[in-house]
Short mmCIF file of C-alpha atoms in Angstrom, two decimals:
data_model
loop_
_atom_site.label_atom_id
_atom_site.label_comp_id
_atom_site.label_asym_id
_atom_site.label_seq_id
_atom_site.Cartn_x
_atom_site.Cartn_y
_atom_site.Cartn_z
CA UNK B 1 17.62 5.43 11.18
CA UNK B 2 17.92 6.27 7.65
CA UNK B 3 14.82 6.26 5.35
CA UNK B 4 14.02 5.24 1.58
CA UNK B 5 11.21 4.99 -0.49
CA UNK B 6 11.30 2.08 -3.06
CA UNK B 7 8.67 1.91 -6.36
CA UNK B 8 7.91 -1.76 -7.28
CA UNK B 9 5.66 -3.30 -9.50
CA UNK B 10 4.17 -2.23 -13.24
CA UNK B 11 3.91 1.53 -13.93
CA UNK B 12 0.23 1.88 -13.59
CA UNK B 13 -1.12 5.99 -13.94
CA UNK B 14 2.36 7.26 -13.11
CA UNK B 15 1.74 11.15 -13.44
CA UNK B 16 -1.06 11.11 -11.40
CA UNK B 17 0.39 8.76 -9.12
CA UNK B 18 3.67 10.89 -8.54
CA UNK B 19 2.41 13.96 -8.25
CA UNK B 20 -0.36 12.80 -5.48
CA UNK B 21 2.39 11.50 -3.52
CA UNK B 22 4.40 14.88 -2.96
CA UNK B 23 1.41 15.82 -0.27
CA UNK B 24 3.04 12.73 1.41
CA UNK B 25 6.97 13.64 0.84
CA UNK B 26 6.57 17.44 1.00
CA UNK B 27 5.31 17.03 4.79
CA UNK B 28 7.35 13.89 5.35
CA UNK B 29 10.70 16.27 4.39
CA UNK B 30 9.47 18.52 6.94
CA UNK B 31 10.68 15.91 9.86
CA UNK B 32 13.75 13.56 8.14
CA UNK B 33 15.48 13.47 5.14
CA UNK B 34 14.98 9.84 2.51
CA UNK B 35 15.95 9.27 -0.69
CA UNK B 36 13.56 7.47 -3.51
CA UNK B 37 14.17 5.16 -5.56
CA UNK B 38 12.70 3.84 -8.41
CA UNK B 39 12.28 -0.25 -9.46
CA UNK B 40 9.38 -0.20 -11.23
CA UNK B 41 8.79 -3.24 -13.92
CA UNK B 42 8.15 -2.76 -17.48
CA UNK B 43 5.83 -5.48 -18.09
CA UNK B 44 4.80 -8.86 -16.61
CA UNK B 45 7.22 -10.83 -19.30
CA UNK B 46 9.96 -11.83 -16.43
CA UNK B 47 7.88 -12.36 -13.51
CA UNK B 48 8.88 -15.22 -11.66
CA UNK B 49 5.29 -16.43 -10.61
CA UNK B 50 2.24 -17.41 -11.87
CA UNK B 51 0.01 -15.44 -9.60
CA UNK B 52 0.31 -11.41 -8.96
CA UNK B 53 0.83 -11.34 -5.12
CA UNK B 54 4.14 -13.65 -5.11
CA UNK B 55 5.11 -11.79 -7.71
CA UNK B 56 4.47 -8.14 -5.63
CA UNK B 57 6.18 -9.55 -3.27
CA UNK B 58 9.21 -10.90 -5.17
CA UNK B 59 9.12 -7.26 -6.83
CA UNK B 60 9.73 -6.06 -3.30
CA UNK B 61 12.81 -8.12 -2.13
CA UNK B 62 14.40 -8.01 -5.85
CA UNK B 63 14.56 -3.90 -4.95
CA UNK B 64 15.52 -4.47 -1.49
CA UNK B 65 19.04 -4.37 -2.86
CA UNK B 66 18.74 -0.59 -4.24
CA UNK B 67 17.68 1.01 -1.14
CA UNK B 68 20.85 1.46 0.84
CA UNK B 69 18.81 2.97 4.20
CA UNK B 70 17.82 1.15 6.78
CA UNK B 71 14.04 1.58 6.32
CA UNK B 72 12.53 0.96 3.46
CA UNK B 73 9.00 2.27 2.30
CA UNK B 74 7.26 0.01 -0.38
CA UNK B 75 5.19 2.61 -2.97
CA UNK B 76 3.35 1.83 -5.96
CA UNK B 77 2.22 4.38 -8.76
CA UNK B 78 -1.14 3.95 -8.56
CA UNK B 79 -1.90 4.76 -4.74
CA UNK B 80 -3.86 8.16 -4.44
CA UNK B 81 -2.79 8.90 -0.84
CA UNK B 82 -5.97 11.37 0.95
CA UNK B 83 -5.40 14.76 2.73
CA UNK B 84 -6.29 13.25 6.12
CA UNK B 85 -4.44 9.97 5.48
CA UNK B 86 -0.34 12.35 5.20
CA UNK B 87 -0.40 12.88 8.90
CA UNK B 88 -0.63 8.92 9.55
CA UNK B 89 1.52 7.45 7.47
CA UNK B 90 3.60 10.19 8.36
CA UNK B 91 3.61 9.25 12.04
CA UNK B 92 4.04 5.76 10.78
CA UNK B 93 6.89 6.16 9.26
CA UNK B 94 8.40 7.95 12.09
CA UNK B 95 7.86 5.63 14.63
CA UNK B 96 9.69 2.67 12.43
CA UNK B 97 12.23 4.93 12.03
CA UNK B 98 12.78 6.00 15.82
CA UNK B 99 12.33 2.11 16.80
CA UNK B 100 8.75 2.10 18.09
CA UNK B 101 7.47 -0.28 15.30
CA UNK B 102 9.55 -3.12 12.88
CA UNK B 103 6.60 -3.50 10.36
CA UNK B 104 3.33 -2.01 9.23
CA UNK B 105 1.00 -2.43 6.76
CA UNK B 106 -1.20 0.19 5.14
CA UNK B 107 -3.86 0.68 2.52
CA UNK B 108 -8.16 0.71 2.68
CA UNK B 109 -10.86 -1.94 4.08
CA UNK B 110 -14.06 -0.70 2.25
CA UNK B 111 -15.96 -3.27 4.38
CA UNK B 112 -16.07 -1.93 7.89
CA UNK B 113 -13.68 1.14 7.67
CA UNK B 114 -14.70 3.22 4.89
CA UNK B 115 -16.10 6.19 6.86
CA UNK B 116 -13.06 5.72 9.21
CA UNK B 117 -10.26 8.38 8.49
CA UNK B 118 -7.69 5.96 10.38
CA UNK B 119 -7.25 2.71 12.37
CA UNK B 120 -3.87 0.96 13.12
CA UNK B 121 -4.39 -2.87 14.89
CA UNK B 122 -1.80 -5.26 15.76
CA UNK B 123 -0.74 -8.42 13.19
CA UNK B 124 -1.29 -11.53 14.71
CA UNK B 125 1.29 -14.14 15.80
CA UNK B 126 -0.41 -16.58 13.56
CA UNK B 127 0.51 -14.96 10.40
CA UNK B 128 -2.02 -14.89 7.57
CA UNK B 129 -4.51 -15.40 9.86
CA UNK B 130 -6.05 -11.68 9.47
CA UNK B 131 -7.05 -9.68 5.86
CA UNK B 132 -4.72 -6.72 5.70
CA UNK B 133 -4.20 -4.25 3.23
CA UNK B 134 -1.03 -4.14 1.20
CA UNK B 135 -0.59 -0.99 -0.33
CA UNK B 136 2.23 0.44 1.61
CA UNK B 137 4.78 -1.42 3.56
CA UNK B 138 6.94 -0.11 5.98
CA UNK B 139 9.80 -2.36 7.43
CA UNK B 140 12.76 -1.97 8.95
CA UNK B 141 14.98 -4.30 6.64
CA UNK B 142 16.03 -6.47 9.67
CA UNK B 143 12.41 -7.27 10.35
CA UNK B 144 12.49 -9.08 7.09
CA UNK B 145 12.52 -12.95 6.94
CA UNK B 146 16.14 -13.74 4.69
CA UNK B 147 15.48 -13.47 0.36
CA UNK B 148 16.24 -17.30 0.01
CA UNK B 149 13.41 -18.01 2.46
CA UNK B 150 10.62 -16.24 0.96
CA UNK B 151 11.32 -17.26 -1.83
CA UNK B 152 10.77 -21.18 -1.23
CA UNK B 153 7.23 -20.08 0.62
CA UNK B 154 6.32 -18.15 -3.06
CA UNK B 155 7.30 -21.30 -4.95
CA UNK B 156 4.65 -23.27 -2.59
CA UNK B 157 1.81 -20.28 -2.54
CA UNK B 158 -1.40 -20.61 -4.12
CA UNK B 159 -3.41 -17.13 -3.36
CA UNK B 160 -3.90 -14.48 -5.96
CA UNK B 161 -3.93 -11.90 -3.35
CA UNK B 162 -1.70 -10.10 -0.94
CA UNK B 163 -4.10 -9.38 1.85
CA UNK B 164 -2.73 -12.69 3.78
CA UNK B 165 0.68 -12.83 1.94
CA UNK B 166 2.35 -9.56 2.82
CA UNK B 167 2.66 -10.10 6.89
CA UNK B 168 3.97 -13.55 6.10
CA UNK B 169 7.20 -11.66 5.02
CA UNK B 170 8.07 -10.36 8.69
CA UNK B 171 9.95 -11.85 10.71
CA UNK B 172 8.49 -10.66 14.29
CA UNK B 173 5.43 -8.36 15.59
CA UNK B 174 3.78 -5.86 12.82
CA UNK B 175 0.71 -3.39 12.46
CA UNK B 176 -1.66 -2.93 10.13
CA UNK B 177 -3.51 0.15 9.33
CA UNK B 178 -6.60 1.01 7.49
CA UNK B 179 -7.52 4.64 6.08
CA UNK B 180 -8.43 6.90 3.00
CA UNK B 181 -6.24 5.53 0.63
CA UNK B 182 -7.40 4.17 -3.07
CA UNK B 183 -5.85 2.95 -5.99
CA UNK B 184 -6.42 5.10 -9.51
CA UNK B 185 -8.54 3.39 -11.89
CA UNK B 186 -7.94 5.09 -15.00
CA UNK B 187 -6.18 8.79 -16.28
CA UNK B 188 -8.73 10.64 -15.18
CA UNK B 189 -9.21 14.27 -16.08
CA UNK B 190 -7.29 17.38 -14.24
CA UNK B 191 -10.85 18.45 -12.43
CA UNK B 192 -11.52 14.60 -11.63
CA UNK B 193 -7.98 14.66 -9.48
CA UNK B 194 -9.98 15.00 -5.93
CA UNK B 195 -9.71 12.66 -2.62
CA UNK B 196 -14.32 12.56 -2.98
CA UNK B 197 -13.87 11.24 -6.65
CA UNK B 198 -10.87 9.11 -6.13
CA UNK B 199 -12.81 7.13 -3.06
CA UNK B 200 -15.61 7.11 -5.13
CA UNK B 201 -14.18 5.49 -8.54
CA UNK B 202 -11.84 3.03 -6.03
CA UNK B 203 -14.94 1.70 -4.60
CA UNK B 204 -17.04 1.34 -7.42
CA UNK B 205 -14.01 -1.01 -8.74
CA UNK B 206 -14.94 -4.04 -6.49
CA UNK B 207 -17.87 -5.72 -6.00
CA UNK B 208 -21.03 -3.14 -6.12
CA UNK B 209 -23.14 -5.08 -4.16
CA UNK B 210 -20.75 -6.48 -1.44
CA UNK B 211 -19.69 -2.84 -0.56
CA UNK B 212 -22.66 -1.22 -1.45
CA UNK B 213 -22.46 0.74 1.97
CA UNK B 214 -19.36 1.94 0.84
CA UNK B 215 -20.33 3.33 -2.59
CA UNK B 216 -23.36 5.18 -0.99
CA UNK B 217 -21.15 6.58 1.84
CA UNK B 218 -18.33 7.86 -0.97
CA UNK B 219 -21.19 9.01 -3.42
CA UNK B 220 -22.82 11.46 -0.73
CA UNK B 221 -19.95 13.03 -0.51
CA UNK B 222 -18.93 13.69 -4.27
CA UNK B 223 -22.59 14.58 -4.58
CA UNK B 224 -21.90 17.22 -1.73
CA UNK B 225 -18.92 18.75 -3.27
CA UNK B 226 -19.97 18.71 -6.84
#
């Protein structure tokens, strides 16, 4: 089945962004060909929503239209994708595409599974009833629940955050998949650009003291490698 990559969402850190991702494509072109395309927002000004995950996910089916494959991979600019994390979403990707999975959802758990380099788990029937991540989505289009649909549950939705909204959008079974993948915080200098300071800086966003385990873990090993 044909394969594109769709950009949603406000241009956050772009450059670094972009060029992080070509670990992903350069390998990913070694297997099957895909197009990219890009939908990216220019500001918040239109958005149909109050709160930023309807919003993501209206972002998502308003670009649905532009990708003309039959599986569609949902980026953002801001994801700093990990050495060790390329071979798995590879092999994600590849499965949707050969049939094996509908719908996955991938990003980082800094809870339980931040000295974990991958784990893939099974979405439950009762959607929204597990935390997921929601920084990549892969989805083969007919797995998706119809536009007009979603958008009545959006009207209706009162949570700020994707980590329950995102698997509501399937229409069947789905995955989920936890690994070493962050979000940039900031344009960080050319000797900063580094999977140990990336995890580092992503964790240090959240809550210090909830994920304390986390920031120790990802500052042993900047220390180690300084």
């Amino acid at each position: 089945m044909s394969l594109g990559f769709v950009y949603t969402g406000e241009r956050r850190f772009e450059s670094i962004g972009r060029e992080n991702h070509k670990l992903l494509y350069n390998t990913l072109s070694e297997f099957t060909p895909f197009s990219i395309y890009d939908q990216c927002k220019a500001d918040r000004k239109n958005d149909e929503f109050k709160l930023s995950a309807p919003n993501q996910i209206w972002d998502f089916y308003k670009a649905l239209p532009a990708v003309k494959e039959r599986i569609v991979v949902k980026m953002r600019t801001d994801i700093w994708l990990t050495k060790s994390s390329i071979p798995h979403i590879v092999n994600e990707i590849l499965a949707t595409q050969q049939g094996k999975r509908t719908f996955t959802l991938i990003g980082s758990e800094l809870k339980t599974h931040y000295n974990n380099e991958y784990d893939t788990y099974d979405l439950p029937s009762d959607k929204s009833k597990v935390k997921t991540a929601d920084f990549i989505t892969i989805a083969d289009k007919e797995s998706l629940r119809p536009k007009d649909e979603i958008y009545e549950l959006l009207k209706t939705e009162k949570s700020k955050s994707g980590n329950r909204l995102w698997q509501r959008i399937r229409k069947g079974p789905g995955k989920y998949s936890f690994g070493q993948i962050y979000l940039i915080r900031a344009n960080y200098k050319p000797k900063h650009l580094n999977d140990n300071y990336m995890a580092y800086q992503f964790a240090e966003g959240y809550n210090k003291r909830k994920h304390k385990e986390a920031l120790k873990f990802y500052n042993e090993h900047l220390s180690s490698n300084s």
